[in-house]
mmCIF file of C-alpha atoms (C1' of nucleotides) in Angstrom:
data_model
loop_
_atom_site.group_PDB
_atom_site.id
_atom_site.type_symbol
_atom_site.label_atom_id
_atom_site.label_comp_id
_atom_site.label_asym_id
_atom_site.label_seq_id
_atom_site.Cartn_x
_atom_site.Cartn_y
_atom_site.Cartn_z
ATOM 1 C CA UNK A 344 23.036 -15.345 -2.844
ATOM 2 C CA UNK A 345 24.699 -14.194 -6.172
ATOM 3 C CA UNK A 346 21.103 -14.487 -7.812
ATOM 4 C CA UNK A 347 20.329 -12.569 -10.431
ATOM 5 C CA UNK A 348 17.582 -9.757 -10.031
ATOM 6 C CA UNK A 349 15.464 -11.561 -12.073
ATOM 7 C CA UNK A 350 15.859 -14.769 -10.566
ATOM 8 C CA UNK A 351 14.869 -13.020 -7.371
ATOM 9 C CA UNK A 352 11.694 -11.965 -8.774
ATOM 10 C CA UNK A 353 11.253 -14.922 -10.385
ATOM 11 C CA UNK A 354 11.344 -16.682 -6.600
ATOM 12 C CA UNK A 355 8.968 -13.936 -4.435
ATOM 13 C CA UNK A 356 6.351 -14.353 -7.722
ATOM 14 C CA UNK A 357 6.228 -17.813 -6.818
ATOM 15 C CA UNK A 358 5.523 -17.285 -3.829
ATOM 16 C CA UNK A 359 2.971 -15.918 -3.665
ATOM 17 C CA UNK A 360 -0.309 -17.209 -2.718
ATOM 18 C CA UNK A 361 -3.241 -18.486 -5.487
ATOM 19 C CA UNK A 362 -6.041 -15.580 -4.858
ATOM 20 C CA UNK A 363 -3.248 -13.183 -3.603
ATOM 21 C CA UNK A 364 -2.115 -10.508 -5.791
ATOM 22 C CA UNK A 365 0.861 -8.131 -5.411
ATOM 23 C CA UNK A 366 2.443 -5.426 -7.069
ATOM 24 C CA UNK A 367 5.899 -4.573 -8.690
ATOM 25 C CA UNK A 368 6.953 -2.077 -6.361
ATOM 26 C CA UNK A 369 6.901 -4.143 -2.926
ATOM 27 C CA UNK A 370 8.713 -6.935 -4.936
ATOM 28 C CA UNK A 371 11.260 -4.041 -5.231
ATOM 29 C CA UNK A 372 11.392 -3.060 -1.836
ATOM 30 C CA UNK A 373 12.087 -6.401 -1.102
ATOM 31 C CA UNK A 374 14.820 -7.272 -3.359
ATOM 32 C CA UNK A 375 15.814 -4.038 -1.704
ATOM 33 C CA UNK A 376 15.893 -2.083 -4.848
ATOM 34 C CA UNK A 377 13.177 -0.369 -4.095
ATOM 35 C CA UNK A 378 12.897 2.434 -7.037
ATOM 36 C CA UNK A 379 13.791 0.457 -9.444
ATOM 37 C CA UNK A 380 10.350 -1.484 -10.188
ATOM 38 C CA UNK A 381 10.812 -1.256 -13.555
ATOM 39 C CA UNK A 382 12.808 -4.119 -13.540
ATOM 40 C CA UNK A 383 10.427 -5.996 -11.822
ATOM 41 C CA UNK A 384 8.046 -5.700 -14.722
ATOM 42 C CA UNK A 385 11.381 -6.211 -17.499
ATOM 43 C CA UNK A 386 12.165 -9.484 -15.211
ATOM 44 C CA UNK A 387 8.051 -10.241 -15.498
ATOM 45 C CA UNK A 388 8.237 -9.358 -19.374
ATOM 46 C CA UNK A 389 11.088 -12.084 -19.515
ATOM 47 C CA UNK A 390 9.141 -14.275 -17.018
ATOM 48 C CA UNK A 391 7.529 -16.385 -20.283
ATOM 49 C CA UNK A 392 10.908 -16.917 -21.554
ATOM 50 C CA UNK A 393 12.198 -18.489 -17.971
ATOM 51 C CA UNK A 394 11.821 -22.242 -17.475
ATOM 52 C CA UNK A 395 10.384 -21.618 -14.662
ATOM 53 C CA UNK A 396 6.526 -21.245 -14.809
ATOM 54 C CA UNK A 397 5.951 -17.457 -13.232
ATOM 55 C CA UNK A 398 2.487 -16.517 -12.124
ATOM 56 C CA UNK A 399 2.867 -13.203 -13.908
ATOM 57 C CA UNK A 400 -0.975 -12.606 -13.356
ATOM 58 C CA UNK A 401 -0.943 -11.885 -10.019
ATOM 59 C CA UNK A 402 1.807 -9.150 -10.122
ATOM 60 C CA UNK A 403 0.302 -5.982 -11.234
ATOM 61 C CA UNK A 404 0.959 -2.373 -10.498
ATOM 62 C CA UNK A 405 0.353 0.124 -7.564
ATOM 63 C CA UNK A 406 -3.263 0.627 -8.741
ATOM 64 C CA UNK A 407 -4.229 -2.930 -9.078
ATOM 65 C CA UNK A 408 -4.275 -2.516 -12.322
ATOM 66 C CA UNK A 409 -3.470 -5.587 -15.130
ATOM 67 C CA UNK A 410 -1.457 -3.285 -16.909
ATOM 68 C CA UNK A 411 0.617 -6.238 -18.281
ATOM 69 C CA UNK A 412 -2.205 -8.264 -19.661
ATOM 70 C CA UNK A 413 -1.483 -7.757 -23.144
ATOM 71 C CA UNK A 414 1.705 -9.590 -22.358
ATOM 72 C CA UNK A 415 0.016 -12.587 -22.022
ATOM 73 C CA UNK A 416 -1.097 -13.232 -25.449
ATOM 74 C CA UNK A 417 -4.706 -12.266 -25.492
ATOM 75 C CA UNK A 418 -6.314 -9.649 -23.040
ATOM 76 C CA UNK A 419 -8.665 -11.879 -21.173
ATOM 77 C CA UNK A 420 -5.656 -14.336 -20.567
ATOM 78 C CA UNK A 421 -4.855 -12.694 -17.291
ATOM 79 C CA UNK A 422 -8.032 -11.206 -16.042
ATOM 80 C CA UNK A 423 -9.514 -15.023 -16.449
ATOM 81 C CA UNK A 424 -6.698 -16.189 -14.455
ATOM 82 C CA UNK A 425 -7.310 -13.900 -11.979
ATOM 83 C CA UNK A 426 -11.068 -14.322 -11.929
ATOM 84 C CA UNK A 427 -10.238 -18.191 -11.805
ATOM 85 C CA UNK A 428 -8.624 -17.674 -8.567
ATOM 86 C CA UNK A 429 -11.258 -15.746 -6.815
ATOM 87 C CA UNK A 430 -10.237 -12.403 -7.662
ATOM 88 C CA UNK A 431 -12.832 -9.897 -8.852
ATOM 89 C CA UNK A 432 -11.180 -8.194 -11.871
ATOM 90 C CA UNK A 433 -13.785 -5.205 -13.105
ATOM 91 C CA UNK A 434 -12.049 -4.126 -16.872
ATOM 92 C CA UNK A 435 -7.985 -3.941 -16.260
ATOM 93 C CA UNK A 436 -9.252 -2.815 -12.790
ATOM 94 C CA UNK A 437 -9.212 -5.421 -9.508
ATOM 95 C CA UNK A 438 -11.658 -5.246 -7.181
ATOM 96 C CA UNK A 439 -11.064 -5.041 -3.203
ATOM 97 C CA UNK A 440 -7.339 -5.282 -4.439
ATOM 98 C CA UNK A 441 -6.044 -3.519 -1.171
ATOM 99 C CA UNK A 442 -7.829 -6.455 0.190
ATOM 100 C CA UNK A 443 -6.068 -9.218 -1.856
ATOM 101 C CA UNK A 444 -3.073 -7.316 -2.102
ATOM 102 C CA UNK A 445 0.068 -10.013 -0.445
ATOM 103 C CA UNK A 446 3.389 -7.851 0.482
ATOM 104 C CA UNK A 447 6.259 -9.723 0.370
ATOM 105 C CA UNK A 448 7.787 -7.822 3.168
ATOM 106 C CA UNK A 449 4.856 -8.322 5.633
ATOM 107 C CA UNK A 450 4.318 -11.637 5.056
ATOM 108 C CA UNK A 451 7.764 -13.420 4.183
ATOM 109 C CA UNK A 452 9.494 -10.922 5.672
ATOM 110 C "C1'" DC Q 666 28.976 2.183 -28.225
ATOM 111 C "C1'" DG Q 667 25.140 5.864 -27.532
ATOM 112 C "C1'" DA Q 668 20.239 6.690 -27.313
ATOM 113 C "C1'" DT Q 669 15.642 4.973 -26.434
ATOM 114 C "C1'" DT Q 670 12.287 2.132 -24.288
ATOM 115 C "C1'" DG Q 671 9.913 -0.469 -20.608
ATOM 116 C "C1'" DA Q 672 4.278 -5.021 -17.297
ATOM 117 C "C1'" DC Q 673 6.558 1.291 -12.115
ATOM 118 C "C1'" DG Q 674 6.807 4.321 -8.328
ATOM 119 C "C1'" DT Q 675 7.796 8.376 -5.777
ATOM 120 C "C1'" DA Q 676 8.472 13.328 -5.538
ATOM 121 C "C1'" DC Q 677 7.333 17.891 -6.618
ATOM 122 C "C1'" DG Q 678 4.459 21.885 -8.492
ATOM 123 C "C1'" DT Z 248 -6.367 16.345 -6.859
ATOM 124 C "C1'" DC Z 249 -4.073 16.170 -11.224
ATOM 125 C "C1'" DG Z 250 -0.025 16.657 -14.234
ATOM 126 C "C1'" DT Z 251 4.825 16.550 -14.992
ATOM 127 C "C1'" DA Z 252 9.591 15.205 -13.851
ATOM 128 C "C1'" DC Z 253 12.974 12.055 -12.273
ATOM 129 C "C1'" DG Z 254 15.089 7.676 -10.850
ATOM 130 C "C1'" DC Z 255 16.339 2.895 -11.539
ATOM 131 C "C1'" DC Z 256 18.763 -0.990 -14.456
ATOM 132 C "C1'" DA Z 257 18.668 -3.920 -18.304
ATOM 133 C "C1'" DA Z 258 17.570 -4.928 -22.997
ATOM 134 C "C1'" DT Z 259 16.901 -3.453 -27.601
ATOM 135 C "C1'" DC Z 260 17.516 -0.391 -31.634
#
DNA sequence: CGATTGACGTACG
DNA sequence: TCGTACGCCAATC
């Protein structure tokens, strides 16, 4: 229980699904924060620095946008990832996201 | 110890 | 529909 908000976020990001993407907001809502998504991208910024390995790549925001990618060292870093997993990524953009979009609250929950 | 920032999201005008 | 304001909590300056 006593796990820290990170370590939550570390946990849902794992699991979710390769080809799935989701975004920092319904991680919120279901660590029950809800608002705060913020920390969901401070926890993700810190994600590298867990020992954990976090598939950062497929958390982006409400637009399905790779707004983090320059977090990931170089800028194609997380689009190839994302590509990799049968993802269309157009720019920062991700295509049919709604489509590949996994909510942590309708499917775990 | 106080102010600012941050990989966001929702609300309001 | 677009732009601005606010909230949320932790880390950093």
């Amino acid at each position: 229980m006593n796990k820290s908000f990170f370590e939550e976020v570390y946990e849902v990001v794992r699991l979710i699904p390769q080809g799935r993407v989701t975004s920092y907001g319904a991680i919120a809502r279901y660590l029950g924060t809800g608002k705060s998504s913020r920390m969901v991208g401070w926890a993700m910024n810190s994600s590298h620095l867990a020992a954990t390995d976090i598939p950062a790549h497929r958390v982006v925001n409400r637009q399905g946008l790779l707004t983090g990618k320059m977090h990931f060292g170089t800028g194609d870093e997380m689009k190839n990832l994302l590509e990799k997993e049968g993802i269309e990524v157009q720019g920062d953009q991700i295509i049919h996201f709604t489509n590949c979009f996994w909510d942590p609250n309708k499917e775990l929950l």
